[in-house]
């Protein structure tokens, strides 16, 4: 939950256009284009991007700037009915199709080389029920757009903070959020999903229909079992809450604050959801005390022992409405009167990302959900590097390990913008829960994510690569394989399927075999249709 910063300069970076991959003939590419053009009809020239087009670089990139994946064609669907036809176009051309909702895959798994990217970001409608208890939404909507639309109905959804994340990929990973210790994960608030399967059908998955598929698409990995084109969501009204921000700007406080946070925060009452942001020479805690008053939060903080460490800058705010709470510590540092909340960062367009150098941007019906809320600024792209680790309830971090992590963060240069974003988990047994494929709810004590801004300087980048390799070899043996599938990692040292899906792997393979036996939908971290080497089912 880091404040937006300016995009790092990319001068001198060459992210050139990609030719048609050698294994794909020009005839195949042309045949695919003609098929997709026939689906899109009059707007084909506006919604198809090829490698030779000026907007190709922008269209193939999501949030992460990368020069490794070059899709054959990118098709921007705007109707549910188009998606099965696009799937058939890819199959007729003999290539794979990969779905894309938000483009936040850290490993660019939604824009793979030689594939047809089916971008569903423009399938983003929101239809709220008469009683405002549920909503039917397009599978490609981004979280910020969803919250913006729902706010018109005085309703919201139990979801994450980042406004440009696509709902489909987010729910495919389980959907952790800043309300989960009392409200459960986002997948616990999904009532049904419409899925385009590999054979071109649109099936409704719910507890009563295709229940195995419904289980799998919620936490079993995005883009794996089909293309989710629609969700039915259970809506909520968040109570006014209290928010906390504590900041220590001295390097010496990093260890005692981090130690106290890890010992204390996950053990607090379920209404208290918190994260600690660890930087090179400072540390910050941000927390949401769901439905509680400022005085109740202050009492919690006073009993934490944190106030006696160093000289923290402390803000305890009460009476915060939903938008205040979502933006607190992110773009605002204190709760303000409802009418003064600037929620523009949530009012995102389908293509919300910043321009890369002078490369032209893809644009097609870039419409916002609110005309009364200001427009969201472009979301900064950067060369994201990341690792994810869950610590388990029965394996607390030892002091020496924690100190080793802080030392490693401190050793990187300022240009890396290194950041440890660590969330308290330990989700309450009383929080809403459903049968879904997310594997780590019961065992997770905390989630540790490490992020770095990559460099265009080869020597600098090698330093960062080596740093992450060292982090993996240092921490993985201590905490074990568990990781969050929304933050896939090409260099994870453990068996990736087990790391992301735990004991659910074999059941997920059975679902994959049933709905996609030829593994038409696939990516480097997707569940396969049969057990791979090292997995025994």
XYZ file of C-alpha atoms in Angstrom:
537
model
C 0.000 0.000 0.000
C 2.651 2.500 -1.129
C 1.830 6.071 -2.239
C 2.065 6.605 -5.988
C 5.449 7.796 -7.141
C 6.615 9.212 -10.426
C 7.529 6.719 -13.115
C 11.249 6.114 -13.190
C 12.916 7.500 -16.330
C 13.196 5.019 -19.132
C 15.463 7.016 -21.379
C 17.591 4.824 -23.556
C 15.389 1.791 -23.042
C 14.597 -0.058 -26.229
C 11.457 -2.129 -25.966
C 11.079 -2.672 -29.662
C 8.256 -4.273 -31.543
C 8.334 -8.031 -31.825
C 8.251 -9.918 -35.099
C 5.966 -12.896 -35.507
C 7.565 -15.694 -33.420
C 9.558 -18.111 -35.568
C 7.330 -21.051 -34.654
C 4.252 -19.186 -35.922
C 3.959 -18.699 -39.659
C 2.804 -15.475 -41.254
C -0.092 -17.433 -42.756
C -1.203 -18.524 -39.283
C -0.992 -14.955 -38.014
C -3.008 -13.648 -40.940
C -5.611 -16.373 -40.549
C -5.959 -15.570 -36.858
C -6.330 -11.873 -37.611
C -9.052 -12.487 -40.170
C -10.975 -14.690 -37.770
C -10.801 -12.183 -34.914
C -11.693 -9.350 -37.296
C -14.825 -11.230 -38.313
C -15.843 -11.448 -34.636
C -15.315 -7.730 -34.027
C -16.749 -6.673 -37.377
C -16.915 -2.872 -37.814
C -14.687 -2.096 -34.832
C -11.993 -4.666 -35.658
C -9.360 -2.073 -36.542
C -9.910 -0.388 -33.166
C -9.814 -3.512 -31.023
C -7.086 -5.687 -32.542
C -3.396 -4.997 -32.008
C -0.664 -6.781 -33.984
C 3.118 -6.698 -33.472
C 3.509 -4.250 -36.337
C 1.062 -1.740 -34.837
C 2.402 1.387 -33.074
C 0.350 0.622 -29.942
C 1.676 -2.948 -29.627
C 4.139 -2.200 -26.829
C 1.504 -0.468 -24.732
C -1.103 -3.128 -25.479
C 1.109 -6.094 -24.597
C 2.385 -4.604 -21.336
C 0.377 -4.682 -18.171
C 1.698 -2.951 -15.073
C 5.154 -4.523 -15.360
C 7.558 -3.268 -18.003
C 9.087 -6.372 -19.585
C 10.757 -7.437 -22.824
C 10.268 -11.206 -22.536
C 6.718 -11.921 -23.731
C 5.417 -11.059 -27.208
C 1.884 -12.246 -28.054
C 0.906 -12.876 -31.640
C -2.286 -10.856 -31.434
C -4.170 -8.900 -28.762
C -7.951 -8.798 -28.975
C -9.983 -6.483 -26.769
C -13.406 -8.025 -26.215
C -16.316 -5.868 -25.069
C -19.157 -8.407 -25.099
C -19.441 -11.745 -23.345
C -20.727 -13.322 -26.565
C -17.453 -12.485 -28.347
C -15.235 -14.475 -26.015
C -16.263 -18.023 -27.077
C -15.773 -17.002 -30.713
C -12.293 -15.682 -29.948
C -11.428 -18.959 -28.240
C -12.474 -20.799 -31.398
C -10.371 -18.448 -33.536
C -7.274 -19.382 -31.550
C -8.058 -23.080 -31.793
C -8.664 -22.857 -35.536
C -5.251 -21.209 -35.919
C -3.604 -23.872 -33.763
C -2.386 -21.508 -31.054
C -3.128 -20.941 -27.377
C -5.313 -18.177 -25.986
C -4.537 -16.441 -22.703
C -7.129 -14.357 -20.853
C -6.254 -10.984 -19.392
C -8.311 -9.001 -16.921
C -5.952 -6.549 -15.253
C -2.442 -7.174 -16.544
C -0.917 -7.337 -13.060
C 0.759 -10.720 -13.477
C 4.287 -10.270 -12.146
C 5.502 -12.884 -14.646
C 3.418 -11.516 -17.582
C 1.454 -14.756 -17.786
C -1.458 -12.951 -19.415
C 0.565 -11.886 -22.478
C 2.601 -14.938 -23.451
C 4.686 -15.164 -26.613
C 2.916 -16.578 -29.670
C -0.569 -16.507 -28.137
C -3.851 -14.748 -28.701
C -4.415 -12.453 -25.733
C -8.131 -12.143 -25.021
C -8.386 -8.961 -22.981
C -11.741 -8.720 -21.185
C -11.070 -5.394 -19.476
C -13.913 -3.730 -21.378
C -16.401 -6.340 -20.133
C -16.868 -4.272 -17.003
C -20.581 -3.685 -16.451
C -22.058 -3.457 -12.947
C -25.709 -4.394 -12.346
C -26.802 -4.030 -8.733
C -29.824 -5.931 -7.456
C -32.934 -4.087 -6.266
C -32.158 -4.805 -2.624
C -28.481 -3.855 -3.107
C -27.422 -7.176 -1.648
C -25.696 -8.486 -4.768
C -24.349 -7.368 -8.123
C -23.687 -9.001 -11.475
C -20.434 -7.616 -12.858
C -18.316 -8.077 -15.949
C -15.350 -10.360 -15.364
C -12.868 -7.766 -16.604
C -13.750 -4.921 -14.271
C -10.947 -3.411 -12.213
C -11.325 -3.096 -8.461
C -11.328 0.699 -8.450
C -14.021 0.860 -11.119
C -16.073 -1.696 -9.197
C -15.873 0.293 -5.955
C -16.677 3.525 -7.786
C -19.786 2.031 -9.383
C -20.979 0.405 -6.160
C -20.541 3.588 -4.140
C -23.458 5.071 -6.097
C -25.612 2.444 -4.355
C -24.046 2.918 -0.912
C -22.610 -0.578 -1.228
C -19.203 -2.167 -1.651
C -17.402 -5.486 -2.028
C -14.914 -7.165 0.281
C -11.849 -6.681 -1.888
C -8.286 -5.445 -2.160
C -6.771 -1.979 -2.205
C -5.026 -1.665 -5.593
C -7.565 0.030 -7.922
C -6.111 -1.195 -11.236
C -6.131 -4.917 -10.392
C -8.601 -6.897 -12.497
C -11.328 -8.741 -10.600
C -10.865 -12.031 -12.477
C -7.193 -12.484 -11.674
C -7.704 -11.204 -8.151
C -10.387 -13.793 -7.355
C -8.425 -16.503 -9.151
C -5.729 -15.986 -6.508
C -8.106 -15.969 -3.529
C -8.423 -12.244 -2.959
C -6.713 -11.207 0.256
C -7.812 -7.840 1.582
C -7.759 -5.418 4.511
C -11.041 -6.734 5.951
C -10.309 -10.452 5.767
C -9.588 -11.213 9.424
C -13.247 -10.404 10.184
C -14.929 -10.616 6.753
C -13.027 -13.454 5.098
C -11.357 -13.441 1.718
C -12.899 -11.967 -1.416
C -13.691 -15.432 -2.811
C -15.954 -16.013 0.190
C -18.236 -13.290 -1.209
C -18.686 -14.678 -4.726
C -22.076 -16.223 -5.465
C -21.588 -17.435 -9.048
C -19.356 -17.115 -12.104
C -19.897 -17.430 -15.858
C -16.968 -19.194 -17.458
C -16.062 -19.673 -21.126
C -14.565 -23.161 -21.298
C -12.022 -24.524 -23.766
C -14.767 -26.075 -25.902
C -16.414 -22.681 -26.383
C -19.325 -23.119 -23.986
C -20.479 -20.502 -21.488
C -21.262 -22.319 -18.248
C -22.616 -20.920 -15.013
C -20.577 -22.133 -12.064
C -22.151 -21.895 -8.618
C -22.692 -24.056 -5.541
C -25.530 -25.791 -7.416
C -24.176 -25.881 -10.981
C -20.678 -26.984 -11.999
C -19.748 -26.703 -8.327
C -16.298 -28.193 -8.957
C -15.494 -25.433 -11.443
C -16.918 -22.835 -9.053
C -14.567 -24.148 -6.381
C -11.551 -24.049 -8.711
C -11.935 -20.563 -10.209
C -11.912 -19.076 -6.707
C -8.325 -19.450 -5.567
C -7.139 -22.106 -8.024
C -5.236 -19.714 -10.284
C -6.244 -17.149 -12.869
C -6.514 -18.009 -16.548
C -6.408 -21.736 -15.874
C -9.833 -23.359 -16.151
C -11.462 -21.005 -18.619
C -12.153 -17.304 -19.065
C -14.411 -15.904 -16.360
C -16.570 -13.323 -18.098
C -18.993 -12.551 -15.281
C -19.246 -12.750 -11.493
C -22.201 -12.477 -9.169
C -20.972 -10.860 -5.972
C -22.436 -10.539 -2.495
C -22.284 -6.878 -1.504
C -21.605 -5.276 1.855
C -21.905 -1.974 3.641
C -18.778 -1.355 5.670
C -19.310 0.307 9.049
C -17.443 3.449 9.952
C -14.062 2.398 11.229
C -10.897 3.621 12.879
C -7.569 3.811 11.080
C -3.981 3.783 12.333
C -0.714 5.029 10.893
C 2.560 4.810 12.828
C 5.865 5.859 11.271
C 9.429 5.541 12.585
C 12.041 7.388 10.544
C 15.098 6.089 12.392
C 16.820 2.957 11.159
C 17.353 1.631 14.692
C 13.605 1.168 15.286
C 13.142 -1.194 12.360
C 13.961 -4.373 14.278
C 12.079 -3.772 17.554
C 9.017 -2.466 15.662
C 9.024 -5.367 13.195
C 9.496 -7.913 15.976
C 6.691 -6.432 18.051
C 4.386 -6.245 15.035
C 4.953 -9.889 14.085
C 4.427 -11.044 17.677
C 1.402 -8.845 18.339
C -0.623 -7.845 15.276
C -1.806 -11.261 13.971
C -3.026 -12.163 17.490
C -5.347 -9.197 17.908
C -9.127 -9.282 17.632
C -10.431 -10.109 14.126
C -11.589 -6.525 13.516
C -7.933 -5.394 13.496
C -6.268 -5.844 10.092
C -2.778 -4.439 9.690
C 0.375 -4.305 7.628
C 3.929 -3.202 8.254
C 5.941 -1.492 5.520
C 9.672 -2.036 5.975
C 12.072 0.208 4.066
C 15.845 0.697 4.007
C 15.919 3.197 6.862
C 12.350 3.496 8.161
C 9.293 1.461 9.056
C 5.553 2.121 9.028
C 2.434 0.374 10.337
C -0.986 0.928 8.775
C -4.130 -0.658 10.222
C -7.907 -0.772 9.742
C -9.951 -1.359 12.927
C -13.149 -2.509 11.273
C -16.313 -1.021 12.761
C -14.475 0.301 15.824
C -14.012 3.762 17.330
C -10.845 5.822 17.581
C -10.839 5.358 21.350
C -11.025 1.562 20.993
C -8.148 1.629 18.521
C -6.112 3.912 20.758
C -6.569 1.476 23.633
C -5.329 -1.343 21.409
C -2.268 0.671 20.387
C -1.526 1.723 23.971
C -1.393 -1.937 24.979
C 0.794 -3.003 22.075
C 4.143 -1.792 23.390
C 4.799 -0.002 20.087
C 4.487 3.485 21.573
C 7.542 2.899 23.765
C 9.801 2.165 20.788
C 11.658 5.200 19.474
C 9.651 8.294 18.605
C 6.839 7.278 16.280
C 4.636 9.709 14.386
C 1.127 8.467 15.142
C -2.280 9.099 13.578
C -5.394 7.473 15.028
C -8.473 8.478 13.045
C -12.077 7.548 13.780
C -15.418 7.686 11.986
C -13.776 6.841 8.661
C -16.143 5.958 5.831
C -15.362 3.241 3.293
C -13.432 5.407 0.831
C -11.424 6.976 3.674
C -10.520 3.511 4.899
C -9.539 2.192 1.455
C -7.303 5.182 0.748
C -5.820 5.671 4.217
C -2.036 5.444 4.218
C -2.174 5.208 0.438
C -3.164 8.595 -0.942
C -4.464 10.192 2.266
C -2.820 10.197 5.686
C -5.849 11.035 7.833
C -9.586 10.492 7.572
C -11.507 13.556 6.381
C -15.168 14.500 6.134
C -17.084 12.334 3.686
C -17.647 15.167 1.229
C -13.926 15.975 1.179
C -12.671 12.489 0.349
C -10.910 12.483 -3.017
C -11.740 9.030 -4.377
C -10.527 9.839 -7.888
C -7.762 7.216 -7.706
C -10.512 4.577 -7.754
C -12.219 5.981 -10.863
C -10.021 4.092 -13.333
C -10.455 3.444 -17.045
C -10.082 0.030 -18.750
C -6.503 0.870 -19.817
C -5.275 2.680 -16.694
C -1.505 2.473 -17.075
C 1.017 5.204 -17.736
C 2.701 5.817 -21.074
C 6.134 4.291 -21.657
C 8.421 6.951 -23.088
C 6.843 8.297 -26.293
C 5.217 5.032 -27.317
C 1.568 5.612 -28.311
C -1.076 4.134 -26.028
C -3.911 1.834 -26.951
C -7.290 3.476 -26.408
C -10.802 2.200 -26.970
C -13.848 3.417 -25.055
C -11.766 4.401 -22.058
C -14.807 5.295 -19.981
C -14.951 5.841 -16.233
C -17.702 4.654 -13.913
C -18.401 8.097 -12.466
C -18.693 11.496 -14.101
C -18.908 13.265 -10.729
C -15.729 11.805 -9.241
C -12.462 13.037 -10.710
C -10.462 10.821 -13.096
C -7.778 8.519 -11.745
C -4.238 9.495 -12.745
C -2.379 6.989 -14.927
C -1.054 4.069 -12.882
C 2.735 3.969 -12.964
C 4.392 1.112 -14.787
C 7.772 -0.131 -13.630
C 10.039 -3.153 -13.816
C 8.501 -4.979 -10.877
C 10.486 -7.636 -9.061
C 8.755 -9.484 -6.254
C 8.765 -12.489 -3.934
C 6.010 -13.865 -1.729
C 6.202 -15.976 1.432
C 3.578 -17.092 3.935
C 4.716 -17.653 7.490
C 2.772 -20.398 9.232
C 1.077 -20.318 12.626
C 3.272 -23.164 13.837
C 6.504 -21.613 12.460
C 6.997 -18.107 13.853
C 9.952 -16.115 12.551
C 12.956 -16.302 14.832
C 14.661 -13.047 15.840
C 17.830 -13.879 13.921
C 15.856 -14.532 10.721
C 13.940 -11.278 11.094
C 17.173 -9.363 11.626
C 18.597 -11.028 8.533
C 15.636 -9.816 6.470
C 16.011 -6.256 7.710
C 19.752 -6.331 6.999
C 19.070 -7.482 3.461
C 16.533 -4.720 2.855
C 18.996 -2.129 4.186
C 21.826 -3.234 1.898
C 20.081 -2.336 -1.381
C 20.523 1.103 -2.942
C 17.941 3.855 -2.885
C 17.170 3.430 -6.592
C 15.796 -0.058 -5.891
C 12.921 1.420 -3.853
C 13.051 -1.858 -1.936
C 9.963 -2.471 0.153
C 8.866 -5.202 2.514
C 5.057 -5.243 2.621
C 4.072 -7.658 5.376
C 0.440 -8.319 6.295
C -0.931 -9.870 9.475
C -3.175 -12.846 8.635
C -4.417 -15.405 11.182
C -7.954 -15.166 9.781
C -10.636 -15.722 12.390
C -12.599 -18.974 12.453
C -15.741 -16.847 12.754
C -15.083 -14.884 9.551
C -17.259 -15.796 6.545
C -15.879 -18.747 4.666
C -16.821 -20.849 1.659
C -15.540 -23.958 -0.051
C -12.880 -22.684 -2.452
C -9.434 -23.590 -3.759
C -7.360 -21.113 -1.773
C -4.991 -23.333 0.180
C -3.452 -21.274 2.977
C -6.319 -19.674 4.911
C -6.106 -21.919 7.988
C -2.305 -22.044 8.231
C -1.178 -18.520 7.310
C 0.030 -16.328 10.169
C 1.447 -13.515 8.023
C 2.241 -12.795 4.397
C 5.619 -11.319 3.500
C 6.077 -9.656 0.134
C 9.323 -8.076 -1.036
C 9.353 -5.647 -3.971
C 12.090 -3.929 -5.942
C 12.029 -1.605 -8.946
C 14.230 -3.238 -11.558
C 16.886 -1.343 -13.495
C 17.783 -0.863 -17.148
C 21.433 -0.881 -16.137
C 22.649 -4.462 -16.545
C 25.110 -4.359 -13.658
C 22.530 -2.844 -11.348
C 19.918 -5.341 -12.443
C 22.291 -8.232 -11.748
C 22.709 -6.899 -8.212
C 18.939 -7.042 -7.769
C 18.707 -10.512 -9.309
C 21.408 -11.772 -6.973
C 19.685 -10.128 -4.015
C 16.418 -11.950 -4.726
C 18.239 -15.248 -5.243
C 19.898 -14.790 -1.871
C 16.556 -13.906 -0.249
C 14.981 -17.064 -1.673
C 17.787 -19.307 -0.428
C 17.754 -17.604 2.972
C 14.032 -17.436 3.782
C 12.399 -20.315 1.882
C 14.009 -23.109 3.943
C 12.847 -21.350 7.099
C 9.203 -20.595 6.291
C 8.464 -23.382 3.795
C 6.933 -23.409 0.315
C 3.664 -21.521 0.884
C 3.254 -18.486 -1.403
C 0.415 -16.359 -2.778
C -0.531 -17.311 -6.341
C -1.341 -13.696 -7.182
C 2.387 -12.982 -6.908
C 3.877 -15.722 -9.070
C 7.649 -15.993 -9.099
C 9.718 -17.429 -11.945
C 12.595 -18.190 -9.586
C 10.750 -19.851 -6.729
C 12.943 -22.693 -5.437
C 10.151 -25.025 -4.321
C 7.682 -26.968 -6.479
C 5.457 -24.078 -7.643
C 2.081 -25.817 -7.782
C 2.445 -27.043 -4.210
C 3.698 -23.618 -3.150
C 0.648 -21.847 -4.545
C -2.104 -24.441 -4.138
C -0.943 -26.707 -1.308
C -3.001 -29.839 -0.734
C -5.530 -28.767 -3.377
C -3.262 -29.532 -6.343
C -4.623 -33.004 -7.125
C -8.248 -31.912 -6.898
C -7.477 -28.935 -9.132
C -5.866 -31.261 -11.672
C -9.072 -33.292 -11.779
C -11.128 -30.152 -12.460
C -8.670 -29.108 -15.165
C -8.882 -32.545 -16.793
C -12.679 -32.351 -16.824
C -13.058 -28.859 -18.307
C -9.831 -28.426 -20.290
C -8.329 -31.891 -20.937
C -5.938 -30.635 -23.628
C -4.690 -27.745 -21.466
C -5.715 -25.120 -23.995
C -5.619 -22.475 -21.274
C -2.162 -22.572 -19.783
C 0.689 -20.499 -18.443
C 3.914 -21.346 -16.595
C 2.054 -21.583 -13.272
C -1.263 -23.025 -14.428
C -2.694 -26.264 -13.111
C -2.063 -28.990 -15.754
C -4.521 -31.658 -16.906
C -2.345 -34.460 -15.510
C 0.112 -34.652 -12.621
C 3.541 -33.255 -13.565
C 6.831 -34.687 -12.389
C 7.116 -34.502 -8.634
C 3.357 -34.471 -8.029
C 1.718 -37.771 -7.065
C -2.059 -37.906 -7.120
